[in-house]
Backbone as numpy.savetxt, mean C-alpha at the origin, in Angstrom:
# Nx Ny Nz CAx CAy CAz Cx Cy Cz
-43.49 11.50 21.27 -42.84 10.92 20.10 -42.10 9.65 20.53
-42.27 8.60 19.80 -41.60 7.34 20.12 -40.72 6.92 18.95
-39.72 6.15 19.26 -38.78 5.71 18.23 -39.33 4.50 17.49
-39.20 4.53 16.18 -39.61 3.38 15.38 -38.45 2.40 15.30
-38.78 1.16 15.32 -37.77 0.13 15.13 -37.42 0.10 13.64
-36.14 0.08 13.30 -35.77 0.06 11.88 -36.30 -1.19 11.19
-36.54 -1.05 9.90 -37.02 -2.19 9.11 -35.94 -3.26 9.03
-36.38 -4.48 8.92 -35.44 -5.57 8.70 -35.24 -5.72 7.20
-34.02 -6.00 6.81 -33.75 -6.21 5.40 -33.21 -7.62 5.22
-33.44 -8.17 4.06 -32.95 -9.52 3.73 -31.67 -9.36 2.93
-30.62 -10.02 3.37 -29.33 -9.92 2.69 -28.84 -11.33 2.41
-28.44 -11.59 1.19 -27.88 -12.90 0.82 -26.39 -12.73 0.55
-25.59 -13.45 1.29 -24.14 -13.39 1.12 -23.60 -14.80 0.97
-22.50 -14.90 0.26 -21.84 -16.21 0.22 -21.04 -16.39 1.51
-20.62 -17.59 1.83 -19.95 -17.83 3.12 -18.68 -17.00 3.32
-17.94 -16.77 2.26 -16.70 -16.00 2.39 -17.02 -14.56 2.77
-18.01 -13.97 2.08 -18.40 -12.60 2.41 -18.91 -12.51 3.84
-19.71 -13.48 4.24 -20.27 -13.48 5.59 -19.16 -13.54 6.63
-18.21 -14.47 6.45 -17.11 -14.59 7.41 -16.29 -13.31 7.45
-16.07 -12.71 6.30 -15.30 -11.48 6.24 -15.97 -10.37 7.05
-17.27 -10.21 6.84 -18.00 -9.17 7.59 -18.04 -9.52 9.07
-18.23 -10.79 9.39 -18.27 -11.18 10.80 -16.94 -10.91 11.49
-15.83 -11.22 10.82 -14.52 -11.00 11.42 -14.27 -9.52 11.65
-14.63 -8.71 10.67 -14.33 -7.28 10.76 -15.25 -6.54 11.72
-16.46 -7.03 11.87 -17.44 -6.25 12.62 -18.03 -6.96 13.82
-17.63 -8.18 14.08 -18.17 -8.97 15.19 -19.68 -9.16 15.06
-20.18 -9.22 13.83 -21.61 -9.38 13.56 -21.93 -10.87 13.56
-22.88 -11.29 14.42 -23.13 -12.73 14.54 -24.59 -13.12 14.51
-25.51 -12.19 14.31 -26.93 -12.56 14.42 -27.47 -13.14 13.12
-27.19 -14.41 12.88 -27.69 -15.12 11.71 -29.03 -15.73 12.08
-30.04 -15.49 11.25 -31.37 -16.00 11.61 -31.73 -17.29 10.89
-31.13 -17.55 9.75 -31.46 -18.80 9.07 -30.32 -19.24 8.15
-30.26 -20.51 7.89 -29.25 -21.09 7.01 -29.97 -22.03 6.06
-29.75 -21.82 4.80 -30.43 -22.70 3.84 -29.44 -23.15 2.78
-29.59 -24.37 2.34 -28.74 -24.93 1.29 -29.59 -25.06 0.04
-29.11 -24.45 -1.04 -29.88 -24.42 -2.28 -29.03 -25.01 -3.39
-29.60 -25.88 -4.18 -28.89 -26.45 -5.32 -29.24 -25.65 -6.56
-28.22 -25.36 -7.37 -28.45 -24.61 -8.61 -29.31 -25.42 -9.57
-28.95 -26.67 -9.77 -29.70 -27.57 -10.64 -29.78 -28.93 -9.94
-30.93 -29.27 -9.36 -31.01 -30.49 -8.57 -30.72 -31.77 -9.36
-30.94 -31.76 -10.69 -30.72 -32.97 -11.49 -29.25 -33.18 -11.85
-28.47 -32.12 -11.82 -27.07 -32.25 -12.23 -26.22 -32.74 -11.07
-24.99 -33.11 -11.39 -24.07 -33.60 -10.37 -23.20 -32.48 -9.80
-23.58 -31.25 -10.08 -22.79 -30.12 -9.58 -22.90 -30.05 -8.06
-21.89 -29.45 -7.48 -21.88 -29.33 -6.03 -22.99 -28.39 -5.58
-23.47 -28.60 -4.39 -24.50 -27.73 -3.85 -23.89 -26.37 -3.54
-24.65 -25.36 -3.85 -24.20 -24.03 -3.49 -24.84 -23.67 -2.15
-24.03 -23.22 -1.28 -24.54 -22.87 0.04 -24.82 -21.39 0.07
-25.98 -21.01 0.47 -26.33 -19.60 0.54 -26.76 -19.30 1.96
-26.09 -18.38 2.54 -26.44 -17.96 3.89 -27.28 -16.70 3.79
-28.41 -16.72 4.39 -29.21 -15.50 4.39 -29.56 -15.18 5.82
-29.53 -13.95 6.13 -29.85 -13.55 7.48 -30.53 -12.20 7.46
-31.26 -11.95 8.51 -31.95 -10.68 8.63 -31.34 -9.92 9.80
-31.08 -8.69 9.56 -30.56 -7.85 10.63 -31.20 -6.49 10.50
-31.07 -5.72 11.51 -31.60 -4.37 11.44 -30.76 -3.59 10.44
-31.41 -2.77 9.64 -30.72 -2.09 8.54 -29.59 -1.20 9.05
-29.79 -0.51 10.14 -28.76 0.37 10.67 -27.51 -0.43 11.02
-27.69 -1.56 11.67 -26.57 -2.40 12.06 -25.83 -2.93 10.83
-26.57 -3.32 9.81 -25.94 -3.83 8.59 -25.10 -2.75 7.92
-25.68 -1.56 7.75 -24.93 -0.50 7.09 -23.72 -0.10 7.91
-23.85 -0.07 9.23 -22.69 0.22 10.07 -21.62 -0.85 9.89
-22.04 -2.11 9.80 -21.09 -3.20 9.60 -20.36 -3.05 8.27
-21.10 -2.75 7.22 -20.48 -2.58 5.90 -19.54 -1.38 5.90
-19.98 -0.28 6.50 -19.14 0.92 6.57 -17.87 0.63 7.36
-18.00 -0.04 8.50 -16.82 -0.38 9.30 -15.87 -1.28 8.52
-16.42 -2.25 7.82 -15.57 -3.14 7.02 -14.86 -2.35 5.92
-15.57 -1.40 5.31 -14.96 -0.57 4.26 -13.85 0.29 4.84
-14.11 0.91 6.00 -13.09 1.74 6.63 -11.87 0.91 7.01
-12.10 -0.30 7.47 -10.98 -1.18 7.82 -10.12 -1.45 6.58
-10.77 -1.74 5.47 -10.03 -2.00 4.22 -9.27 -0.76 3.78
-9.92 0.41 3.86 -9.27 1.66 3.45 -8.10 1.96 4.38
-8.29 1.79 5.68 -7.21 2.05 6.63 -6.02 1.13 6.38
-6.29 -0.14 6.10 -5.20 -1.06 5.79 -4.45 -0.63 4.54
-5.18 -0.18 3.52 -4.55 0.28 2.29 -3.73 1.54 2.55
-4.27 2.46 3.38 -3.53 3.67 3.72 -2.24 3.33 4.45
-2.30 2.37 5.38 -1.10 1.97 6.10 -0.05 1.45 5.14
-0.47 0.62 4.17 0.47 0.09 3.18 1.05 1.23 2.35
0.18 2.18 1.96 0.64 3.31 1.15 1.64 4.15 1.92
1.34 4.47 3.19 2.26 5.28 3.98 3.57 4.55 4.21
3.52 3.24 4.41 4.74 2.47 4.58 5.58 2.53 3.31
4.93 2.44 2.16 5.65 2.52 0.87 6.25 3.91 0.68
5.49 4.95 1.04 6.01 6.32 0.93 7.23 6.49 1.83
7.15 5.96 3.04 8.27 6.04 3.98 9.50 5.34 3.41
9.28 4.15 2.82 10.38 3.40 2.23 11.00 4.18 1.06
10.15 4.75 0.20 10.66 5.51 -0.94 11.41 6.76 -0.48
10.92 7.40 0.59 11.60 8.58 1.14 12.99 8.19 1.64
13.07 7.07 2.33 14.36 6.60 2.85 15.32 6.31 1.69
14.82 5.66 0.64 15.65 5.38 -0.53 16.11 6.68 -1.20
15.22 7.68 -1.26 15.59 8.97 -1.86 16.68 9.65 -1.04
16.58 9.56 0.30 17.62 10.15 1.15 18.96 9.45 0.93
18.94 8.13 0.79 20.18 7.39 0.53 20.79 7.81 -0.81
19.94 7.98 -1.81 20.42 8.42 -3.13 21.01 9.82 -3.03
20.36 10.70 -2.26 20.88 12.06 -2.09 22.26 12.04 -1.43
22.45 11.16 -0.44 23.77 11.04 0.19 24.82 10.55 -0.80
24.44 9.60 -1.64 25.37 9.11 -2.67 25.74 10.23 -3.64
24.75 11.02 -4.02 25.00 12.13 -4.95 25.95 13.13 -4.32
25.76 13.44 -3.02 26.67 14.36 -2.33 28.08 13.80 -2.34
28.21 12.50 -2.08 29.52 11.87 -2.11 30.17 11.97 -3.48
29.38 11.75 -4.52 29.91 11.86 -5.88 30.30 13.30 -6.21
29.52 14.27 -5.71 29.88 15.68 -5.94 31.21 16.02 -5.28
31.42 15.50 -4.05 32.70 15.73 -3.37 33.85 15.11 -4.16
33.62 13.89 -4.66 34.66 13.23 -5.46 34.95 14.03 -6.72
33.91 14.58 -7.34 34.07 15.38 -8.54 34.88 16.64 -8.25
34.60 17.30 -7.11 35.36 18.49 -6.74 36.83 18.15 -6.52
37.07 17.01 -5.85 38.46 16.58 -5.65 39.14 16.32 -6.99
38.42 15.68 -7.90 38.97 15.40 -9.23 39.27 16.70 -9.96
38.36 17.68 -9.85 38.60 18.99 -10.49 39.86 19.65 -9.92
40.04 19.55 -8.60 41.23 20.12 -7.98 42.49 19.41 -8.47
42.39 18.08 -8.61 43.53 17.31 -9.10 43.86 17.71 -10.54
42.83 17.92 -11.36 43.06 18.32 -12.75 43.73 19.70 -12.79
43.26 20.62 -11.95 43.88 21.95 -11.90 45.34 21.85 -11.47
45.59 21.02 -10.45 46.95 20.83 -9.96 47.85 20.25 -11.05
47.33 19.21 -11.74 48.11 18.61 -12.82 48.33 19.61 -13.95
47.34 20.47 -14.21 47.49 21.50 -15.24 48.60 22.48 -14.87
48.63 22.86 -13.59 49.70 23.76 -13.14 51.06 23.08 -13.26
51.13 21.81 -12.90 52.40 21.08 -13.01 52.84 20.99 -14.47
51.89 20.73 -15.37 52.21 20.65 -16.79 52.73 22.00 -17.29
52.08 23.07 -16.85 52.53 24.40 -17.26 53.95 24.66 -16.74
54.19 24.28 -15.48 55.53 24.46 -14.91 56.57 23.66 -15.68
56.20 22.42 -16.09 57.12 21.58 -16.86 57.40 22.24 -18.21
56.39 22.78 -18.86 56.60 23.44 -20.16 57.49 24.66 -20.02
57.23 25.41 -18.95 58.08 26.59 -18.71 59.53 26.15 -18.49
59.69 25.09 -17.71 61.05 24.59 -17.44 61.70 24.11 -18.72
60.93 23.45 -19.61 61.48 22.98 -20.88 61.92 24.17 -21.73
61.11 25.23 -21.76 61.47 26.40 -22.54 62.74 27.06 -22.00
62.84 27.11 -20.68 64.03 27.71 -20.08 65.28 26.87 -20.39
65.12 25.58 -20.41 66.25 24.71 -20.72 66.67 24.87 -22.17
65.70 25.11 -23.05 66.00 25.26 -24.46 66.67 26.59 -24.77
66.46 27.60 -23.96 67.05 28.91 -24.24 68.48 28.90 -23.96
């Protein structure tokens, strides 16, 4: 049994897409470069179309790697945001604890003032008798 060489596929990409895939995957085997005009009679700018042939396995691996890179970058951003939100939630929880302590102190002060008021009323009644 012998291994078959994978079929070559023709892929047309614009220059931005090509550079993006090349940067992410170190893919450099370009076989041809052609410049095609959309309408030769018009004054529109020439559209540049890069076409290259590569082995299908290598192309799909390149696309998959580029996709994983994009997903990993998005996951990193998401985890960083989750971490930031968790930190903010912890800070809010600390503030809430501080406010609860202040509320307890205020409740104690109200009880103390209530006792003082009761003592004053009792003293007033005793003075009136």
